[in-house]
Every structure is written in structure tokens, then in C-alpha cells.
PDB file of C-alpha atoms in Angstrom:
ATOM      1  CA  MET A  11      29.328 -47.519   7.849  1.00 75.00           C
ATOM      2  CA  ILE A  12      26.352 -49.850   8.066  1.00 71.00           C
ATOM      3  CA  GLU A  13      26.673 -52.967   5.924  1.00 71.00           C
ATOM      4  CA  GLN A  14      23.495 -54.647   4.747  1.00 73.00           C
ATOM      5  CA  GLU A  15      23.537 -58.177   3.364  1.00 72.00           C
ATOM      6  CA  ILE A  16      21.013 -60.770   2.361  1.00 75.00           C
ATOM      7  CA  LYS A  17      22.190 -64.358   2.684  1.00 77.00           C
ATOM      8  CA  PHE A  18      20.498 -67.240   0.924  1.00 78.00           C
ATOM      9  CA  GLU A  19      20.639 -70.902   1.839  1.00 82.00           C
ATOM     10  CA  LEU A  20      20.559 -72.954  -1.325  1.00 87.00           C
ATOM     11  CA  GLU A  21      20.043 -76.709  -1.350  1.00 91.00           C
ATOM     12  CA  SER A  22      22.383 -77.714  -4.184  1.00 93.00           C
ATOM     13  CA  ALA A  23      25.018 -76.631  -6.686  1.00 90.00           C
ATOM     14  CA  ALA A  24      22.290 -76.688  -9.337  1.00 93.00           C
ATOM     15  CA  ASP A  25      20.230 -74.193  -7.295  1.00 91.00           C
ATOM     16  CA  PHE A  26      23.312 -71.977  -7.024  1.00 87.00           C
ATOM     17  CA  SER A  27      23.863 -72.136 -10.790  1.00 88.00           C
ATOM     18  CA  ARG A  28      20.225 -71.163 -11.472  1.00 90.00           C
ATOM     19  CA  PHE A  29      20.520 -68.304  -8.969  1.00 86.00           C
ATOM     20  CA  LEU A  30      23.670 -66.975 -10.693  1.00 85.00           C
ATOM     21  CA  GLU A  31      22.095 -67.285 -14.145  1.00 87.00           C
ATOM     22  CA  GLY A  32      19.131 -65.201 -12.985  1.00 87.00           C
ATOM     23  CA  LEU A  33      21.382 -62.543 -11.455  1.00 82.00           C
ATOM     24  CA  GLU A  34      23.637 -62.333 -14.470  1.00 84.00           C
ATOM     25  CA  ALA A  35      20.621 -61.999 -16.780  1.00 86.00           C
ATOM     26  CA  GLU A  36      19.634 -58.835 -14.853  1.00 84.00           C
ATOM     27  CA  ALA A  37      23.164 -57.427 -14.463  1.00 82.00           C
ATOM     28  CA  GLN A  38      24.172 -54.055 -15.906  1.00 81.00           C
ATOM     29  CA  MET A  39      27.690 -55.337 -16.630  1.00 83.00           C
ATOM     30  CA  PRO A  40      29.398 -58.714 -16.887  1.00 84.00           C
ATOM     31  CA  ALA A  41      30.100 -60.504 -13.624  1.00 84.00           C
ATOM     32  CA  ARG A  42      33.705 -60.426 -12.452  1.00 88.00           C
ATOM     33  CA  LEU A  43      35.628 -62.814 -10.263  1.00 90.00           C
ATOM     34  CA  LEU A  44      37.437 -61.378  -7.287  1.00 92.00           C
ATOM     35  CA  SER A  45      40.093 -63.358  -5.425  1.00 96.00           C
ATOM     36  CA  GLN A  46      40.140 -62.702  -1.675  1.00 97.00           C
ATOM     37  CA  THR A  47      42.341 -63.807   1.205  1.00 98.00           C
ATOM     38  CA  THR A  48      40.999 -62.886   4.626  1.00 98.00           C
ATOM     39  CA  HIS A  49      43.012 -63.163   7.836  1.00 98.00           C
ATOM     40  CA  TYR A  50      41.331 -63.210  11.246  1.00 97.00           C
ATOM     41  CA  PRO A  51      43.322 -61.886  14.223  1.00 97.00           C
ATOM     42  CA  ASP A  52      41.685 -62.747  17.552  1.00 98.00           C
ATOM     43  CA  THR A  53      42.723 -64.139  20.916  1.00 97.00           C
ATOM     44  CA  PRO A  54      43.067 -67.889  21.522  1.00 96.00           C
ATOM     45  CA  GLU A  55      39.925 -67.526  23.699  1.00 97.00           C
ATOM     46  CA  LEU A  56      38.108 -65.754  20.811  1.00 97.00           C
ATOM     47  CA  THR A  57      37.429 -62.687  22.941  1.00 97.00           C
ATOM     48  CA  PRO A  58      36.031 -60.419  20.161  1.00 96.00           C
ATOM     49  CA  ALA A  59      34.317 -63.310  18.347  1.00 94.00           C
ATOM     50  CA  GLY A  60      32.650 -64.334  21.611  1.00 93.00           C
ATOM     51  CA  ARG A  61      30.975 -60.901  21.629  1.00 93.00           C
ATOM     52  CA  LEU A  62      30.019 -61.219  17.918  1.00 91.00           C
ATOM     53  CA  VAL A  63      32.801 -58.842  16.859  1.00 95.00           C
ATOM     54  CA  MET A  64      34.996 -59.701  13.888  1.00 95.00           C
ATOM     55  CA  PHE A  65      38.405 -58.178  13.293  1.00 97.00           C
ATOM     56  CA  ARG A  66      39.807 -59.018   9.859  1.00 97.00           C
ATOM     57  CA  ILE A  67      42.425 -58.086   7.314  1.00 98.00           C
ATOM     58  CA  ARG A  68      41.360 -58.737   3.722  1.00 98.00           C
ATOM     59  CA  GLU A  69      43.615 -58.882   0.675  1.00 97.00           C
ATOM     60  CA  SER A  70      41.925 -58.390  -2.671  1.00 94.00           C
ATOM     61  CA  SER A  71      42.467 -55.453  -5.015  1.00 90.00           C
ATOM     62  CA  GLY A  72      44.132 -53.808  -1.996  1.00 96.00           C
ATOM     63  CA  VAL A  73      44.429 -54.537   1.719  1.00 98.00           C
ATOM     64  CA  VAL A  74      41.636 -53.468   4.073  1.00 98.00           C
ATOM     65  CA  ILE A  75      41.475 -53.831   7.852  1.00 98.00           C
ATOM     66  CA  THR A  76      37.942 -54.072   9.287  1.00 97.00           C
ATOM     67  CA  LEU A  77      36.178 -54.255  12.629  1.00 97.00           C
ATOM     68  CA  LYS A  78      32.636 -55.566  12.193  1.00 94.00           C
ATOM     69  CA  SER A  79      30.179 -55.508  15.104  1.00 91.00           C
ATOM     70  CA  GLY A  80      26.585 -55.056  16.141  1.00 83.00           C
ATOM     71  CA  THR A  81      25.330 -57.682  13.720  1.00 79.00           C
ATOM     72  CA  HIS A  82      21.573 -58.037  13.682  1.00 81.00           C
ATOM     73  CA  VAL A  83      20.073 -60.977  11.771  1.00 81.00           C
ATOM     74  CA  GLU A  84      16.466 -61.428  10.759  1.00 82.00           C
ATOM     75  CA  ASP A  85      15.214 -63.915   8.156  1.00 81.00           C
ATOM     76  CA  GLY A  86      18.518 -64.008   6.239  1.00 77.00           C
ATOM     77  CA  TYR A  87      18.966 -60.218   6.305  1.00 79.00           C
ATOM     78  CA  PHE A  88      22.164 -59.141   8.060  1.00 81.00           C
ATOM     79  CA  ARG A  89      22.905 -55.601   9.204  1.00 82.00           C
ATOM     80  CA  SER A  90      26.093 -54.667  10.999  1.00 87.00           C
ATOM     81  CA  SER A  91      28.420 -51.792  11.708  1.00 89.00           C
ATOM     82  CA  GLU A  92      31.768 -51.814   9.896  1.00 93.00           C
ATOM     83  CA  VAL A  93      34.783 -49.631  10.534  1.00 96.00           C
ATOM     84  CA  GLU A  94      37.303 -49.980   7.705  1.00 97.00           C
ATOM     85  CA  ALA A  95      40.624 -48.535   6.655  1.00 98.00           C
ATOM     86  CA  ALA A  96      43.051 -49.165   3.831  1.00 97.00           C
ATOM     87  CA  LEU A  97      46.278 -50.803   4.935  1.00 97.00           C
ATOM     88  CA  ASP A  98      49.660 -50.392   3.273  1.00 96.00           C
ATOM     89  CA  PRO A  99      50.287 -53.826   1.669  1.00 96.00           C
ATOM     90  CA  ALA A 100      53.964 -53.554   2.691  1.00 96.00           C
ATOM     91  CA  LEU A 101      52.851 -53.873   6.358  1.00 96.00           C
ATOM     92  CA  LEU A 102      50.842 -57.062   5.887  1.00 96.00           C
ATOM     93  CA  GLU A 103      53.590 -59.665   6.251  1.00 96.00           C
ATOM     94  CA  GLY A 104      54.805 -58.158   9.532  1.00 97.00           C
ATOM     95  CA  ILE A 105      51.290 -57.910  10.953  1.00 97.00           C
ATOM     96  CA  LEU A 106      50.517 -61.528  10.072  1.00 96.00           C
ATOM     97  CA  ALA A 107      53.769 -62.656  11.704  1.00 96.00           C
ATOM     98  CA  ARG A 108      53.086 -60.561  14.826  1.00 97.00           C
ATOM     99  CA  PRO A 109      49.382 -59.562  14.925  1.00 97.00           C
ATOM    100  CA  ARG A 110      49.817 -57.369  18.034  1.00 96.00           C
ATOM    101  CA  THR A 111      51.750 -54.916  15.841  1.00 96.00           C
ATOM    102  CA  VAL A 112      48.368 -53.658  14.595  1.00 97.00           C
ATOM    103  CA  TYR A 113      48.261 -51.585  17.774  1.00 97.00           C
ATOM    104  CA  GLY A 114      50.950 -49.374  16.245  1.00 96.00           C
ATOM    105  CA  LEU A 115      48.576 -48.386  13.422  1.00 96.00           C
ATOM    106  CA  ASP A 116      46.644 -45.145  13.705  1.00 96.00           C
ATOM    107  CA  VAL A 117      43.504 -46.364  11.913  1.00 97.00           C
ATOM    108  CA  ALA A 118      39.852 -46.383  12.946  1.00 97.00           C
ATOM    109  CA  PRO A 119      39.332 -50.189  13.122  1.00 98.00           C
ATOM    110  CA  VAL A 120      42.271 -50.601  15.525  1.00 98.00           C
ATOM    111  CA  GLN A 121      41.116 -47.624  17.589  1.00 97.00           C
ATOM    112  CA  ALA A 122      37.628 -49.158  17.828  1.00 96.00           C
ATOM    113  CA  LEU A 123      39.075 -52.549  18.818  1.00 97.00           C
ATOM    114  CA  CYS A 124      41.163 -50.896  21.569  1.00 96.00           C
ATOM    115  CA  HIS A 125      38.159 -48.902  22.751  1.00 96.00           C
ATOM    116  CA  ASP A 126      36.004 -52.024  23.057  1.00 94.00           C
ATOM    117  CA  PHE A 127      38.601 -54.523  24.327  1.00 96.00           C
ATOM    118  CA  GLY A 128      41.884 -52.820  25.240  1.00 96.00           C
ATOM    119  CA  GLU A 129      45.085 -54.290  23.809  1.00 96.00           C
ATOM    120  CA  LEU A 130      44.461 -57.990  23.345  1.00 97.00           C
ATOM    121  CA  GLN A 131      47.014 -60.768  22.883  1.00 97.00           C
ATOM    122  CA  LEU A 132      46.136 -61.202  19.212  1.00 97.00           C
ATOM    123  CA  GLU A 133      47.060 -64.214  17.108  1.00 97.00           C
ATOM    124  CA  CYS A 134      46.071 -65.037  13.554  1.00 97.00           C
ATOM    125  CA  ILE A 135      43.427 -67.673  14.264  1.00 97.00           C
ATOM    126  CA  GLY A 136      42.579 -68.409  10.643  1.00 96.00           C
ATOM    127  CA  THR A 137      42.827 -67.503   6.991  1.00 98.00           C
ATOM    128  CA  LEU A 138      40.167 -67.963   4.319  1.00 97.00           C
ATOM    129  CA  ARG A 139      40.898 -67.894   0.598  1.00 97.00           C
ATOM    130  CA  ASN A 140      37.953 -67.630  -1.732  1.00 95.00           C
ATOM    131  CA  MET A 141      36.739 -66.421  -5.105  1.00 91.00           C
ATOM    132  CA  ARG A 142      33.812 -64.010  -5.074  1.00 88.00           C
ATOM    133  CA  ARG A 143      31.635 -63.484  -8.117  1.00 85.00           C
ATOM    134  CA  VAL A 144      30.607 -59.821  -8.201  1.00 86.00           C
ATOM    135  CA  VAL A 145      27.413 -58.917 -10.057  1.00 85.00           C
ATOM    136  CA  VAL A 146      25.831 -55.438 -10.153  1.00 85.00           C
ATOM    137  CA  VAL A 147      22.029 -55.452 -10.398  1.00 85.00           C
ATOM    138  CA  ASP A 148      19.979 -52.233 -10.184  1.00 85.00           C
ATOM    139  CA  GLY A 149      22.968 -50.421  -8.670  1.00 82.00           C
ATOM    140  CA  HIS A 150      23.462 -53.011  -5.923  1.00 80.00           C
ATOM    141  CA  THR A 151      26.501 -55.253  -5.649  1.00 81.00           C
ATOM    142  CA  VAL A 152      25.454 -58.882  -5.317  1.00 78.00           C
TER     143      VAL A 152
END
């Protein structure tokens, strides 16, 4: 799958509020808040990250494992390749405790990681918790 994103740099919280107000005025449905926790397995040397490859496990309405690569950036427009698969939430705790156990999963993101890097000595190098405001405008998720 090819993901396409536009990223904006806003100067202040007030600019962000005005931006959201404009989006929500155009939305086809009310905005919703989505809680996300994203875990980043990588090596201590950041082997995938050093080649602009991101391997992540995201908890939200379900658990998704993703390998994101080939990112091309031009004037705030990001395009990258994503390989994703749903992950059984019951497996998450064990994977976070021992990230190398992902190699026992028969899913496309892990297969792509192995293809590109072999079996790495993965560790969970970070976790990000955030709230995402989801707005649909003209059929596009913003």
C-alpha cells in the first residue's frame, strides 16, 4: 500500500485551532478522537531507522504491525510504502517484552523486515502515546 500524507508546520496553538475549525466546518461527519499507543522495535544501532525504514506496532481500535519504507518527501507531501497486518492483541505483551519474538509471526511486515535486514536483535526503543483527531473531508481522512 502507498500512504500519502501532507504535513503542515503551524506556528502556534492558535494556528492549530483555526486549522481544525476550518477542517471541521467542511467535514461530512463529526470529528472523533482516537487514542493511539505506538511501539517502535529497532536495534540499539537503529539499523532500520538509519535506512529510513520504520517498524512499528500500533494499538488503537486494534493492534497493527507495520513496516514503512521508501519515504519520499517534497514540500510537506510525504509518500511511502507501508506493509501492514493485524496482530492478535493477546500477543502484544509478549512481543513488547521480547521483540525478537516477532520473527515467529507469519505476517507480511515481518517477512519484509527479514527480507531487507535478516533477523535483527530487536529491542523496543520507544513508545509514543497520543490522541489523534480524525476528520473526514471530501472522502479523505485528515
